[in-house]
PDB file of C-alpha atoms in Angstrom:
ATOM      1  CA  UNK A 250       0.000   0.000   0.000  1.00  0.00           C
ATOM      2  CA  UNK A 251       2.851   2.358   0.878  1.00  0.00           C
ATOM      3  CA  UNK A 252       4.525   1.772  -2.491  1.00  0.00           C
ATOM      4  CA  UNK A 253       1.272   2.514  -4.303  1.00  0.00           C
ATOM      5  CA  UNK A 254       0.983   5.842  -2.479  1.00  0.00           C
ATOM      6  CA  UNK A 255       4.563   6.702  -3.410  1.00  0.00           C
ATOM      7  CA  UNK A 256       3.893   5.898  -7.065  1.00  0.00           C
ATOM      8  CA  UNK A 257       0.730   8.032  -7.030  1.00  0.00           C
ATOM      9  CA  UNK A 258       2.663  10.908  -5.418  1.00  0.00           C
ATOM     10  CA  UNK A 259       5.379  10.713  -8.093  1.00  0.00           C
ATOM     11  CA  UNK A 260       2.773  10.679 -10.862  1.00  0.00           C
ATOM     12  CA  UNK A 261       1.081  13.748  -9.367  1.00  0.00           C
ATOM     13  CA  UNK A 262       4.392  15.611  -9.134  1.00  0.00           C
ATOM     14  CA  UNK A 263       5.211  14.814 -12.764  1.00  0.00           C
ATOM     15  CA  UNK A 264       1.723  15.877 -13.805  1.00  0.00           C
ATOM     16  CA  UNK A 265       1.911  19.240 -12.079  1.00  0.00           C
ATOM     17  CA  UNK A 266       5.393  19.877 -13.486  1.00  0.00           C
ATOM     18  CA  UNK A 267       4.062  19.141 -16.951  1.00  0.00           C
ATOM     19  CA  UNK A 268       1.127  21.496 -16.447  1.00  0.00           C
ATOM     20  CA  UNK A 269       3.420  24.224 -15.128  1.00  0.00           C
ATOM     21  CA  UNK A 270       5.852  24.045 -18.045  1.00  0.00           C
ATOM     22  CA  UNK A 271       3.602  22.843 -20.851  1.00  0.00           C
ATOM     23  CA  UNK A 272       3.634  26.307 -22.390  1.00  0.00           C
ATOM     24  CA  UNK A 273       7.360  25.924 -23.123  1.00  0.00           C
ATOM     25  CA  UNK A 274       8.625  23.964 -26.096  1.00  0.00           C
ATOM     26  CA  UNK A 275      11.948  23.344 -27.811  1.00  0.00           C
ATOM     27  CA  UNK A 276      11.786  24.381 -31.464  1.00  0.00           C
ATOM     28  CA  UNK A 277      14.298  24.272 -34.297  1.00  0.00           C
ATOM     29  CA  UNK A 278      15.376  27.430 -36.130  1.00  0.00           C
ATOM     30  CA  UNK A 279      15.549  27.644 -39.916  1.00  0.00           C
ATOM     31  CA  UNK A 280      18.514  29.982 -39.637  1.00  0.00           C
ATOM     32  CA  UNK A 281      21.108  27.978 -37.707  1.00  0.00           C
ATOM     33  CA  UNK A 282      19.370  24.596 -37.197  1.00  0.00           C
ATOM     34  CA  UNK A 283      19.668  25.012 -33.431  1.00  0.00           C
ATOM     35  CA  UNK A 284      16.901  24.376 -30.931  1.00  0.00           C
ATOM     36  CA  UNK A 285      15.690  27.152 -28.613  1.00  0.00           C
ATOM     37  CA  UNK A 286      13.138  27.165 -25.799  1.00  0.00           C
ATOM     38  CA  UNK A 287      10.130  29.303 -26.684  1.00  0.00           C
ATOM     39  CA  UNK A 288       6.521  29.788 -25.582  1.00  0.00           C
ATOM     40  CA  UNK A 289       4.138  27.477 -27.367  1.00  0.00           C
ATOM     41  CA  UNK A 290       1.030  29.492 -26.528  1.00  0.00           C
ATOM     42  CA  UNK A 291      -1.265  27.215 -28.571  1.00  0.00           C
ATOM     43  CA  UNK A 292       0.007  28.977 -31.700  1.00  0.00           C
ATOM     44  CA  UNK A 293       0.634  27.736 -35.222  1.00  0.00           C
ATOM     45  CA  UNK A 294       3.998  26.798 -36.709  1.00  0.00           C
ATOM     46  CA  UNK A 295       4.486  30.221 -38.333  1.00  0.00           C
ATOM     47  CA  UNK A 296       4.240  31.902 -34.909  1.00  0.00           C
ATOM     48  CA  UNK A 297       6.739  29.448 -33.402  1.00  0.00           C
ATOM     49  CA  UNK A 298       9.140  29.914 -36.311  1.00  0.00           C
ATOM     50  CA  UNK A 299       9.100  33.674 -35.841  1.00  0.00           C
ATOM     51  CA  UNK A 300      10.026  33.302 -32.187  1.00  0.00           C
ATOM     52  CA  UNK A 301      12.786  30.779 -32.667  1.00  0.00           C
ATOM     53  CA  UNK A 302      14.275  32.546 -35.690  1.00  0.00           C
ATOM     54  CA  UNK A 303      14.571  35.874 -33.857  1.00  0.00           C
ATOM     55  CA  UNK A 304      16.477  34.067 -31.089  1.00  0.00           C
ATOM     56  CA  UNK A 305      18.691  32.570 -33.764  1.00  0.00           C
ATOM     57  CA  UNK A 306      19.372  36.025 -35.221  1.00  0.00           C
ATOM     58  CA  UNK A 307      20.225  37.334 -31.753  1.00  0.00           C
ATOM     59  CA  UNK A 308      22.586  34.409 -31.230  1.00  0.00           C
ATOM     60  CA  UNK A 309      24.306  35.075 -34.563  1.00  0.00           C
ATOM     61  CA  UNK A 310      24.966  38.676 -33.574  1.00  0.00           C
ATOM     62  CA  UNK A 311      26.135  37.788 -30.072  1.00  0.00           C
ATOM     63  CA  UNK A 312      28.554  35.170 -31.386  1.00  0.00           C
ATOM     64  CA  UNK A 313      29.938  37.727 -33.846  1.00  0.00           C
ATOM     65  CA  UNK A 314      30.455  40.176 -30.978  1.00  0.00           C
ATOM     66  CA  UNK A 315      32.204  37.650 -28.743  1.00  0.00           C
ATOM     67  CA  UNK A 316      34.516  36.519 -31.542  1.00  0.00           C
ATOM     68  CA  UNK A 317      35.415  40.157 -32.233  1.00  0.00           C
ATOM     69  CA  UNK A 318      36.124  40.867 -28.562  1.00  0.00           C
ATOM     70  CA  UNK A 319      38.286  37.784 -28.055  1.00  0.00           C
ATOM     71  CA  UNK A 320      40.388  38.551 -31.123  1.00  0.00           C
ATOM     72  CA  UNK A 321      40.808  42.289 -30.605  1.00  0.00           C
ATOM     73  CA  UNK A 322      40.977  42.651 -26.818  1.00  0.00           C
ATOM     74  CA  UNK A 323      42.869  39.561 -25.721  1.00  0.00           C
ATOM     75  CA  UNK A 324      45.782  41.648 -24.431  1.00  0.00           C
ATOM     76  CA  UNK A 325      43.701  44.454 -22.924  1.00  0.00           C
ATOM     77  CA  UNK A 326      42.664  45.092 -19.322  1.00  0.00           C
ATOM     78  CA  UNK A 327      39.104  44.206 -20.361  1.00  0.00           C
ATOM     79  CA  UNK A 328      39.887  40.606 -21.179  1.00  0.00           C
ATOM     80  CA  UNK A 329      38.996  39.317 -17.706  1.00  0.00           C
ATOM     81  CA  UNK A 330      35.278  39.961 -18.305  1.00  0.00           C
ATOM     82  CA  UNK A 331      35.467  39.133 -22.030  1.00  0.00           C
ATOM     83  CA  UNK A 332      36.804  35.714 -21.037  1.00  0.00           C
ATOM     84  CA  UNK A 333      33.836  35.285 -18.683  1.00  0.00           C
ATOM     85  CA  UNK A 334      31.465  36.257 -21.461  1.00  0.00           C
ATOM     86  CA  UNK A 335      33.022  33.651 -23.742  1.00  0.00           C
ATOM     87  CA  UNK A 336      32.831  31.013 -20.993  1.00  0.00           C
ATOM     88  CA  UNK A 337      29.271  31.767 -19.877  1.00  0.00           C
ATOM     89  CA  UNK A 338      27.605  32.302 -23.224  1.00  0.00           C
ATOM     90  CA  UNK A 339      26.271  29.617 -25.542  1.00  0.00           C
ATOM     91  CA  UNK A 340      23.168  29.468 -27.755  1.00  0.00           C
ATOM     92  CA  UNK A 341      21.457  27.330 -25.111  1.00  0.00           C
ATOM     93  CA  UNK A 342      21.562  30.319 -22.746  1.00  0.00           C
ATOM     94  CA  UNK A 343      18.876  32.053 -24.842  1.00  0.00           C
ATOM     95  CA  UNK A 344      15.184  31.357 -24.374  1.00  0.00           C
ATOM     96  CA  UNK A 345      11.906  33.201 -24.644  1.00  0.00           C
ATOM     97  CA  UNK A 346      10.611  34.578 -21.347  1.00  0.00           C
ATOM     98  CA  UNK A 347       7.222  33.491 -20.066  1.00  0.00           C
ATOM     99  CA  UNK A 348       4.556  36.179 -19.888  1.00  0.00           C
ATOM    100  CA  UNK A 349       4.780  37.591 -16.391  1.00  0.00           C
ATOM    101  CA  UNK A 350       3.892  41.145 -15.449  1.00  0.00           C
ATOM    102  CA  UNK A 351       6.671  41.136 -12.819  1.00  0.00           C
ATOM    103  CA  UNK A 352       9.469  40.591 -15.343  1.00  0.00           C
ATOM    104  CA  UNK A 353      10.575  41.604 -18.827  1.00  0.00           C
ATOM    105  CA  UNK A 354      13.965  40.157 -19.763  1.00  0.00           C
ATOM    106  CA  UNK A 355      16.225  38.725 -17.107  1.00  0.00           C
ATOM    107  CA  UNK A 356      19.300  36.577 -16.451  1.00  0.00           C
ATOM    108  CA  UNK A 357      19.433  33.825 -13.826  1.00  0.00           C
ATOM    109  CA  UNK A 358      22.730  32.972 -12.096  1.00  0.00           C
ATOM    110  CA  UNK A 359      24.670  34.244 -15.116  1.00  0.00           C
ATOM    111  CA  UNK A 360      23.580  31.032 -16.862  1.00  0.00           C
ATOM    112  CA  UNK A 361      20.111  31.566 -18.338  1.00  0.00           C
ATOM    113  CA  UNK A 362      18.852  34.518 -20.354  1.00  0.00           C
ATOM    114  CA  UNK A 363      15.068  34.796 -20.666  1.00  0.00           C
ATOM    115  CA  UNK A 364      14.076  37.324 -23.313  1.00  0.00           C
ATOM    116  CA  UNK A 365      10.703  38.957 -23.794  1.00  0.00           C
ATOM    117  CA  UNK A 366      10.309  38.742 -27.575  1.00  0.00           C
ATOM    118  CA  UNK A 367       6.746  39.889 -28.205  1.00  0.00           C
ATOM    119  CA  UNK A 368       4.472  42.780 -27.365  1.00  0.00           C
ATOM    120  CA  UNK A 369       2.112  42.129 -24.495  1.00  0.00           C
ATOM    121  CA  UNK A 370      -1.041  43.012 -26.360  1.00  0.00           C
ATOM    122  CA  UNK A 371      -3.425  40.968 -28.468  1.00  0.00           C
ATOM    123  CA  UNK A 372      -1.172  41.297 -31.525  1.00  0.00           C
ATOM    124  CA  UNK A 373       1.865  39.692 -29.841  1.00  0.00           C
ATOM    125  CA  UNK A 374       4.189  41.201 -32.445  1.00  0.00           C
ATOM    126  CA  UNK A 375       7.921  40.464 -32.390  1.00  0.00           C
ATOM    127  CA  UNK A 376       9.866  43.478 -31.147  1.00  0.00           C
ATOM    128  CA  UNK A 377      12.289  45.231 -33.472  1.00  0.00           C
ATOM    129  CA  UNK A 378      15.634  43.390 -33.547  1.00  0.00           C
ATOM    130  CA  UNK A 379      17.542  46.573 -32.713  1.00  0.00           C
ATOM    131  CA  UNK A 380      15.605  47.118 -29.493  1.00  0.00           C
ATOM    132  CA  UNK A 381      15.984  43.448 -28.637  1.00  0.00           C
ATOM    133  CA  UNK A 382      19.741  43.697 -29.162  1.00  0.00           C
ATOM    134  CA  UNK A 383      20.002  46.626 -26.761  1.00  0.00           C
ATOM    135  CA  UNK A 384      18.153  44.579 -24.153  1.00  0.00           C
ATOM    136  CA  UNK A 385      20.335  41.538 -24.837  1.00  0.00           C
ATOM    137  CA  UNK A 386      23.530  43.598 -24.512  1.00  0.00           C
ATOM    138  CA  UNK A 387      22.245  44.694 -21.112  1.00  0.00           C
ATOM    139  CA  UNK A 388      21.830  41.033 -20.127  1.00  0.00           C
ATOM    140  CA  UNK A 389      25.226  40.072 -21.568  1.00  0.00           C
ATOM    141  CA  UNK A 390      26.770  42.703 -19.290  1.00  0.00           C
ATOM    142  CA  UNK A 391      25.205  40.846 -16.357  1.00  0.00           C
ATOM    143  CA  UNK A 392      26.473  37.553 -17.754  1.00  0.00           C
ATOM    144  CA  UNK A 393      30.106  38.690 -17.618  1.00  0.00           C
ATOM    145  CA  UNK A 394      30.009  41.083 -14.665  1.00  0.00           C
ATOM    146  CA  UNK A 395      32.907  39.764 -12.545  1.00  0.00           C
ATOM    147  CA  UNK A 396      35.796  41.398 -10.788  1.00  0.00           C
ATOM    148  CA  UNK A 397      39.404  40.691 -11.782  1.00  0.00           C
ATOM    149  CA  UNK A 398      39.611  37.919  -9.193  1.00  0.00           C
ATOM    150  CA  UNK A 399      36.736  36.057 -10.818  1.00  0.00           C
ATOM    151  CA  UNK A 400      34.048  36.874  -8.259  1.00  0.00           C
ATOM    152  CA  UNK A 401      30.566  37.507  -9.622  1.00  0.00           C
ATOM    153  CA  UNK A 402      29.129  41.003  -9.237  1.00  0.00           C
ATOM    154  CA  UNK A 403      25.382  41.554  -9.069  1.00  0.00           C
ATOM    155  CA  UNK A 404      23.293  44.629  -9.761  1.00  0.00           C
ATOM    156  CA  UNK A 405      23.795  47.739 -11.881  1.00  0.00           C
ATOM    157  CA  UNK A 406      26.863  49.264 -10.285  1.00  0.00           C
ATOM    158  CA  UNK A 407      29.824  51.000 -11.887  1.00  0.00           C
ATOM    159  CA  UNK A 408      31.385  47.752 -13.148  1.00  0.00           C
ATOM    160  CA  UNK A 409      28.151  46.742 -14.845  1.00  0.00           C
ATOM    161  CA  UNK A 410      27.670  50.135 -16.505  1.00  0.00           C
ATOM    162  CA  UNK A 411      31.256  50.118 -17.800  1.00  0.00           C
ATOM    163  CA  UNK A 412      30.815  46.679 -19.350  1.00  0.00           C
ATOM    164  CA  UNK A 413      27.384  47.470 -20.786  1.00  0.00           C
ATOM    165  CA  UNK A 414      28.624  50.667 -22.397  1.00  0.00           C
ATOM    166  CA  UNK A 415      31.649  48.867 -23.853  1.00  0.00           C
ATOM    167  CA  UNK A 416      29.442  46.132 -25.362  1.00  0.00           C
ATOM    168  CA  UNK A 417      27.146  48.734 -26.920  1.00  0.00           C
ATOM    169  CA  UNK A 418      30.094  50.618 -28.463  1.00  0.00           C
ATOM    170  CA  UNK A 419      31.631  47.479 -29.959  1.00  0.00           C
ATOM    171  CA  UNK A 420      28.247  46.310 -31.246  1.00  0.00           C
ATOM    172  CA  UNK A 421      27.768  49.625 -33.049  1.00  0.00           C
ATOM    173  CA  UNK A 422      31.181  49.234 -34.679  1.00  0.00           C
ATOM    174  CA  UNK A 423      30.195  45.741 -35.864  1.00  0.00           C
ATOM    175  CA  UNK A 424      26.820  46.945 -37.183  1.00  0.00           C
ATOM    176  CA  UNK A 425      24.951  44.448 -35.026  1.00  0.00           C
ATOM    177  CA  UNK A 426      23.319  47.271 -33.080  1.00  0.00           C
ATOM    178  CA  UNK A 427      22.353  50.681 -34.445  1.00  0.00           C
ATOM    179  CA  UNK A 428      22.540  53.523 -31.956  1.00  0.00           C
ATOM    180  CA  UNK A 429      19.147  54.724 -30.806  1.00  0.00           C
ATOM    181  CA  UNK A 430      18.672  57.767 -28.578  1.00  0.00           C
ATOM    182  CA  UNK A 431      15.930  56.500 -26.295  1.00  0.00           C
ATOM    183  CA  UNK A 432      16.040  59.768 -24.370  1.00  0.00           C
ATOM    184  CA  UNK A 433      14.652  61.574 -27.409  1.00  0.00           C
ATOM    185  CA  UNK A 434      12.510  58.715 -28.654  1.00  0.00           C
ATOM    186  CA  UNK A 435      11.543  56.369 -25.792  1.00  0.00           C
ATOM    187  CA  UNK A 436      10.499  52.837 -26.744  1.00  0.00           C
ATOM    188  CA  UNK A 437       7.911  50.621 -25.106  1.00  0.00           C
ATOM    189  CA  UNK A 438       9.276  47.218 -24.234  1.00  0.00           C
ATOM    190  CA  UNK A 439       7.299  44.520 -22.447  1.00  0.00           C
ATOM    191  CA  UNK A 440       5.440  46.818 -20.106  1.00  0.00           C
ATOM    192  CA  UNK A 441       8.283  49.274 -19.443  1.00  0.00           C
ATOM    193  CA  UNK A 442       9.561  52.360 -21.229  1.00  0.00           C
ATOM    194  CA  UNK A 443      13.196  52.373 -22.375  1.00  0.00           C
ATOM    195  CA  UNK A 444      14.039  56.063 -22.018  1.00  0.00           C
ATOM    196  CA  UNK A 445      17.841  56.148 -21.724  1.00  0.00           C
ATOM    197  CA  UNK A 446      20.826  54.726 -23.571  1.00  0.00           C
ATOM    198  CA  UNK A 447      23.930  53.723 -21.619  1.00  0.00           C
ATOM    199  CA  UNK A 448      25.937  55.525 -24.320  1.00  0.00           C
ATOM    200  CA  UNK A 449      25.258  59.287 -24.262  1.00  0.00           C
ATOM    201  CA  UNK A 450      24.506  60.842 -27.632  1.00  0.00           C
ATOM    202  CA  UNK A 451      27.443  63.279 -27.412  1.00  0.00           C
ATOM    203  CA  UNK A 452      29.875  60.339 -27.200  1.00  0.00           C
ATOM    204  CA  UNK A 453      28.703  58.981 -30.539  1.00  0.00           C
ATOM    205  CA  UNK A 454      30.921  61.511 -32.334  1.00  0.00           C
ATOM    206  CA  UNK A 455      33.986  59.578 -31.191  1.00  0.00           C
ATOM    207  CA  UNK A 456      32.902  56.314 -32.828  1.00  0.00           C
TER     208      UNK A 456
END
């Protein structure tokens, strides 16, 4: 009798886990043939393809950035966090964030990056890739925010802002992110308003 109860308990746990995560599916991209976790949302294949292909495009740009940084800054004082970025990032890090009013895009333990890809209205349109890249660069800065001794740093302190700004500058140079002055033209993103850019407009003249 005890074993039967244990089996029933296990089945119930598995069932509730399935219900909790049934909205998430692994889907293959047409762009790089990699699988990414996205929201199923009872949508058709076209909807799923849009989601997974935008993650693939983001991954392509991020990999281009990391390759550029490793090659061109290997002997610089920035390499300690570039090395962490290279170590911590892989395509499997990227996934679509679940719809949750408490969160937009976020990184967990410098290992998982959950990205809000679509507008939170009835249209559920994919956000512009340029805005998504700015958000992703913000999360990449979290992913590699360590001190020179290898200790992880949390939050949005000076170290984070320095790294974020550096990633934005290098992304502009690589044409994987186009500068946008959100102070002049704020953008709605997943329930928040992006109204500042880590790179001030007057510093663009030096790029």
